[in-house]
PDB file of C-alpha atoms in Angstrom:
ATOM      1  CA  MET V 818       8.907  -8.926 -14.117  1.00 83.00           C
ATOM      2  CA  LYS V 819       5.914 -10.890 -13.271  1.00 91.00           C
ATOM      3  CA  GLY V 820       5.218  -8.556 -10.922  1.00 90.00           C
ATOM      4  CA  VAL V 821       5.627  -6.109 -13.468  1.00 90.00           C
ATOM      5  CA  THR V 822       4.023  -6.855 -16.418  1.00 93.00           C
ATOM      6  CA  LEU V 823       0.615  -7.725 -13.735  1.00 91.00           C
ATOM      7  CA  ALA V 824       0.958  -4.193 -13.221  1.00 88.00           C
ATOM      8  CA  ILE V 825       1.361  -2.566 -16.535  1.00 90.00           C
ATOM      9  CA  VAL V 826      -1.509  -4.792 -17.739  1.00 92.00           C
ATOM     10  CA  SER V 827      -3.056  -3.893 -14.849  1.00 92.00           C
ATOM     11  CA  ALA V 828      -2.592  -0.047 -15.465  1.00 87.00           C
ATOM     12  CA  LEU V 829      -3.312  -0.821 -19.630  1.00 92.00           C
ATOM     13  CA  LEU V 830      -7.173  -2.218 -18.285  1.00 93.00           C
ATOM     14  CA  TRP V 831      -7.254   0.957 -16.116  1.00 90.00           C
ATOM     15  CA  GLY V 832      -6.765   2.945 -19.043  1.00 89.00           C
ATOM     16  CA  ILE V 833      -9.367   1.609 -20.491  1.00 93.00           C
ATOM     17  CA  ALA V 834     -12.327   1.487 -18.317  1.00 93.00           C
ATOM     18  CA  PRO V 835     -12.904   4.871 -18.062  1.00 91.00           C
ATOM     19  CA  LEU V 836     -14.062   5.248 -21.633  1.00 92.00           C
ATOM     20  CA  PHE V 837     -16.388   2.113 -21.226  1.00 94.00           C
ATOM     21  CA  ASP V 838     -17.374   4.921 -17.915  1.00 94.00           C
ATOM     22  CA  LYS V 839     -17.733   7.826 -19.981  1.00 92.00           C
ATOM     23  CA  LEU V 840     -19.502   6.855 -22.532  1.00 93.00           C
ATOM     24  CA  ALA V 841     -22.028   4.983 -20.269  1.00 94.00           C
ATOM     25  CA  ILE V 842     -22.568   8.326 -18.017  1.00 93.00           C
ATOM     26  CA  VAL V 843     -21.447  11.739 -19.976  1.00 88.00           C
ATOM     27  CA  ASN V 844     -24.742  13.387 -21.890  1.00 88.00           C
ATOM     28  CA  SER V 845     -27.225  10.506 -20.316  1.00 92.00           C
ATOM     29  CA  LYS V 846     -29.520  10.968 -17.122  1.00 94.00           C
ATOM     30  CA  VAL V 847     -27.829   8.004 -15.403  1.00 95.00           C
ATOM     31  CA  LEU V 848     -26.819   8.987 -11.984  1.00 95.00           C
ATOM     32  CA  PRO V 849     -23.532   8.018 -10.294  1.00 94.00           C
ATOM     33  CA  ILE V 850     -24.984   5.457  -7.655  1.00 95.00           C
ATOM     34  CA  PRO V 851     -26.724   2.946  -9.651  1.00 96.00           C
ATOM     35  CA  ALA V 852     -24.007   3.323 -12.334  1.00 95.00           C
ATOM     36  CA  ASN V 853     -21.534   1.941  -9.636  1.00 95.00           C
ATOM     37  CA  THR V 854     -24.192  -0.286  -9.444  1.00 96.00           C
ATOM     38  CA  VAL V 855     -24.063  -2.086 -12.234  1.00 96.00           C
ATOM     39  CA  ARG V 856     -20.149  -1.543 -12.557  1.00 95.00           C
ATOM     40  CA  CYS V 857     -19.552  -4.211  -9.488  1.00 95.00           C
ATOM     41  CA  LEU V 858     -22.478  -6.359 -11.244  1.00 96.00           C
ATOM     42  CA  GLY V 859     -19.390  -6.630 -13.585  1.00 95.00           C
ATOM     43  CA  ALA V 860     -16.989  -6.675 -11.496  1.00 95.00           C
ATOM     44  CA  VAL V 861     -18.179 -10.268  -9.820  1.00 95.00           C
ATOM     45  CA  ALA V 862     -19.257 -11.623 -12.959  1.00 96.00           C
ATOM     46  CA  ALA V 863     -15.918 -11.353 -14.168  1.00 96.00           C
ATOM     47  CA  LEU V 864     -14.461 -12.208 -10.680  1.00 95.00           C
ATOM     48  CA  LEU V 865     -16.552 -15.532 -11.424  1.00 94.00           C
ATOM     49  CA  THR V 866     -14.955 -16.288 -14.477  1.00 96.00           C
ATOM     50  CA  LEU V 867     -11.777 -15.922 -13.221  1.00 95.00           C
ATOM     51  CA  ALA V 868     -12.417 -18.284 -10.442  1.00 94.00           C
ATOM     52  CA  VAL V 869     -13.907 -20.631 -12.449  1.00 93.00           C
ATOM     53  CA  ILE V 870     -11.074 -20.741 -15.396  1.00 95.00           C
ATOM     54  CA  THR V 871      -8.376 -20.468 -12.311  1.00 94.00           C
ATOM     55  CA  GLY V 872     -10.224 -22.495  -9.398  1.00 91.00           C
ATOM     56  CA  GLU V 873      -9.248 -19.639  -7.203  1.00 91.00           C
ATOM     57  CA  TRP V 874     -12.316 -20.680  -4.190  1.00 84.00           C
ATOM     58  CA  SER V 875     -11.161 -20.662  -1.558  1.00 87.00           C
ATOM     59  CA  PHE V 876     -11.495 -18.352   1.056  1.00 87.00           C
ATOM     60  CA  SER V 877     -10.544 -19.815   4.191  1.00 88.00           C
ATOM     61  CA  ALA V 878      -7.046 -17.761   4.464  1.00 88.00           C
ATOM     62  CA  ILE V 879      -9.583 -14.940   5.035  1.00 93.00           C
ATOM     63  CA  ASP V 880     -10.169 -14.525   8.669  1.00 95.00           C
ATOM     64  CA  MET V 881     -12.911 -12.355  10.309  1.00 96.00           C
ATOM     65  CA  LYS V 882      -9.855  -9.484  10.598  1.00 96.00           C
ATOM     66  CA  ARG V 883      -9.092  -9.705   6.588  1.00 95.00           C
ATOM     67  CA  ALA V 884     -12.467  -9.502   5.687  1.00 94.00           C
ATOM     68  CA  ILE V 885     -13.636  -6.252   7.789  1.00 96.00           C
ATOM     69  CA  TYR V 886     -10.145  -4.871   5.760  1.00 95.00           C
ATOM     70  CA  LEU V 887     -11.570  -6.259   2.660  1.00 94.00           C
ATOM     71  CA  VAL V 888     -14.753  -4.563   3.007  1.00 95.00           C
ATOM     72  CA  LEU V 889     -13.908  -1.300   4.099  1.00 96.00           C
ATOM     73  CA  ALA V 890     -11.631  -0.939   1.349  1.00 94.00           C
ATOM     74  CA  GLY V 891     -14.041  -2.035  -1.309  1.00 94.00           C
ATOM     75  CA  ALA V 892     -16.622   0.119   0.324  1.00 95.00           C
ATOM     76  CA  ILE V 893     -14.081   3.145   0.328  1.00 95.00           C
ATOM     77  CA  ALA V 894     -12.365   2.402  -3.375  1.00 93.00           C
ATOM     78  CA  GLY V 895     -15.045   0.623  -5.013  1.00 92.00           C
ATOM     79  CA  GLY V 896     -18.381   2.815  -3.600  1.00 94.00           C
ATOM     80  CA  PHE V 897     -18.011   6.200  -2.143  1.00 95.00           C
ATOM     81  CA  ALA V 898     -15.059   7.039  -4.284  1.00 95.00           C
ATOM     82  CA  MET V 899     -16.465   5.355  -7.241  1.00 95.00           C
ATOM     83  CA  VAL V 900     -19.703   7.091  -6.940  1.00 96.00           C
ATOM     84  CA  THR V 901     -17.549  10.633  -6.450  1.00 96.00           C
ATOM     85  CA  TYR V 902     -15.608   9.332  -9.791  1.00 95.00           C
ATOM     86  CA  TYR V 903     -18.188   9.389 -11.751  1.00 95.00           C
ATOM     87  CA  ALA V 904     -19.945  12.663 -10.398  1.00 95.00           C
ATOM     88  CA  ALA V 905     -16.844  13.714 -11.803  1.00 95.00           C
ATOM     89  CA  LEU V 906     -16.180  12.223 -14.973  1.00 93.00           C
ATOM     90  CA  LYS V 907     -19.363  13.530 -15.830  1.00 93.00           C
ATOM     91  CA  GLU V 908     -18.963  16.701 -15.323  1.00 92.00           C
ATOM     92  CA  LEU V 909     -14.885  17.277 -16.270  1.00 91.00           C
ATOM     93  CA  GLY V 910     -15.189  14.030 -18.339  1.00 90.00           C
ATOM     94  CA  ALA V 911     -12.404  11.272 -18.785  1.00 89.00           C
ATOM     95  CA  GLY V 912      -9.710  13.019 -19.973  1.00 87.00           C
ATOM     96  CA  LYS V 913      -9.489  15.685 -17.530  1.00 88.00           C
ATOM     97  CA  THR V 914     -11.046  13.222 -13.838  1.00 91.00           C
ATOM     98  CA  VAL V 915      -8.863  10.602 -14.619  1.00 88.00           C
ATOM     99  CA  PRO V 916      -5.581  12.310 -14.425  1.00 87.00           C
ATOM    100  CA  LEU V 917      -6.550  14.232 -11.485  1.00 89.00           C
ATOM    101  CA  THR V 918      -8.090  10.960  -9.887  1.00 91.00           C
ATOM    102  CA  SER V 919      -4.639   9.513 -10.147  1.00 86.00           C
ATOM    103  CA  ILE V 920      -3.229  11.720  -7.186  1.00 88.00           C
ATOM    104  CA  TYR V 921      -4.136   9.175  -4.739  1.00 89.00           C
ATOM    105  CA  PRO V 922      -0.577   7.694  -4.440  1.00 85.00           C
ATOM    106  CA  LEU V 923      -0.218  10.640  -2.492  1.00 86.00           C
ATOM    107  CA  PHE V 924      -2.805  10.325  -0.293  1.00 91.00           C
ATOM    108  CA  THR V 925      -1.709   6.025   0.054  1.00 89.00           C
ATOM    109  CA  VAL V 926       2.024   7.242   1.176  1.00 88.00           C
ATOM    110  CA  ILE V 927       0.193  10.263   3.344  1.00 91.00           C
ATOM    111  CA  PHE V 928      -2.025   7.352   5.250  1.00 93.00           C
ATOM    112  CA  SER V 929       0.738   4.184   5.116  1.00 92.00           C
ATOM    113  CA  VAL V 930       3.396   6.903   7.546  1.00 93.00           C
ATOM    114  CA  LEU V 931       0.678   8.190   9.368  1.00 95.00           C
ATOM    115  CA  ILE V 932      -1.836   5.085   9.918  1.00 95.00           C
ATOM    116  CA  LEU V 933       0.475   2.020   9.260  1.00 94.00           C
ATOM    117  CA  GLY V 934       3.623   3.426  10.478  1.00 94.00           C
ATOM    118  CA  GLU V 935       5.422   2.548   7.285  1.00 93.00           C
ATOM    119  CA  ARG V 936       8.881   4.810   6.498  1.00 94.00           C
ATOM    120  CA  VAL V 937       9.504   6.696   3.328  1.00 91.00           C
ATOM    121  CA  ASN V 938      12.098   9.168   2.231  1.00 93.00           C
ATOM    122  CA  VAL V 939      11.467  12.322   2.414  1.00 90.00           C
ATOM    123  CA  THR V 940      13.127  14.105  -0.498  1.00 93.00           C
ATOM    124  CA  ARG V 941      11.686  11.288  -2.931  1.00 92.00           C
ATOM    125  CA  ALA V 942       8.232  12.055  -1.453  1.00 88.00           C
ATOM    126  CA  ILE V 943       8.504  15.872  -1.939  1.00 88.00           C
ATOM    127  CA  LEU V 944      10.393  15.212  -5.461  1.00 92.00           C
ATOM    128  CA  GLY V 945       7.704  12.540  -6.365  1.00 88.00           C
ATOM    129  CA  THR V 946       4.953  14.726  -5.426  1.00 86.00           C
ATOM    130  CA  LEU V 947       5.904  17.448  -6.986  1.00 89.00           C
ATOM    131  CA  LEU V 948       6.030  15.421  -9.979  1.00 91.00           C
ATOM    132  CA  ILE V 949       2.611  13.871 -10.158  1.00 87.00           C
ATOM    133  CA  VAL V 950       1.273  17.835  -9.187  1.00 85.00           C
ATOM    134  CA  CYS V 951       3.064  18.888 -11.795  1.00 90.00           C
ATOM    135  CA  GLY V 952       1.328  16.545 -14.661  1.00 87.00           C
ATOM    136  CA  VAL V 953      -2.041  16.795 -13.024  1.00 84.00           C
ATOM    137  CA  VAL V 954      -2.062  20.443 -14.087  1.00 85.00           C
ATOM    138  CA  LEU V 955      -0.238  20.012 -17.034  1.00 87.00           C
ATOM    139  CA  VAL V 956      -3.165  17.738 -18.325  1.00 82.00           C
ATOM    140  CA  MET V 957      -5.919  19.525 -16.297  1.00 79.00           C
ATOM    141  CA  PHE V 958      -4.748  23.483 -17.768  1.00 81.00           C
ATOM    142  CA  SER V 959      -3.904  21.872 -21.148  1.00 74.00           C
TER     143      SER V 959
END
């Protein structure tokens, strides 16, 4: 149950953040790369604050292999994806950009099967994909 609560809190926070993103960049001369750089500074400040509060300072469990994976994930999601997200946000607004970018689980499932060798129930994967696409279409064209 704790994991579900944490996931819901995470979703809530992810639901709030785009509002601030939009306020910062839409109808402004703010470009995606500098905007994301400043946003990342906010993330670092939050993480340092959480580290002080929780006492989670130990990086000893992060070996070089895991560090490379984490740096790649940060570069892909926190860097490149956020820049394209901001560019889309500037063009479409939060109400359309966020639902559209929420199709990322489709790619996660595909890549987890192809790259990590994970198994999925094909019927459920297809049904889930259709539901996600229908939801995005409803939001995009409403």
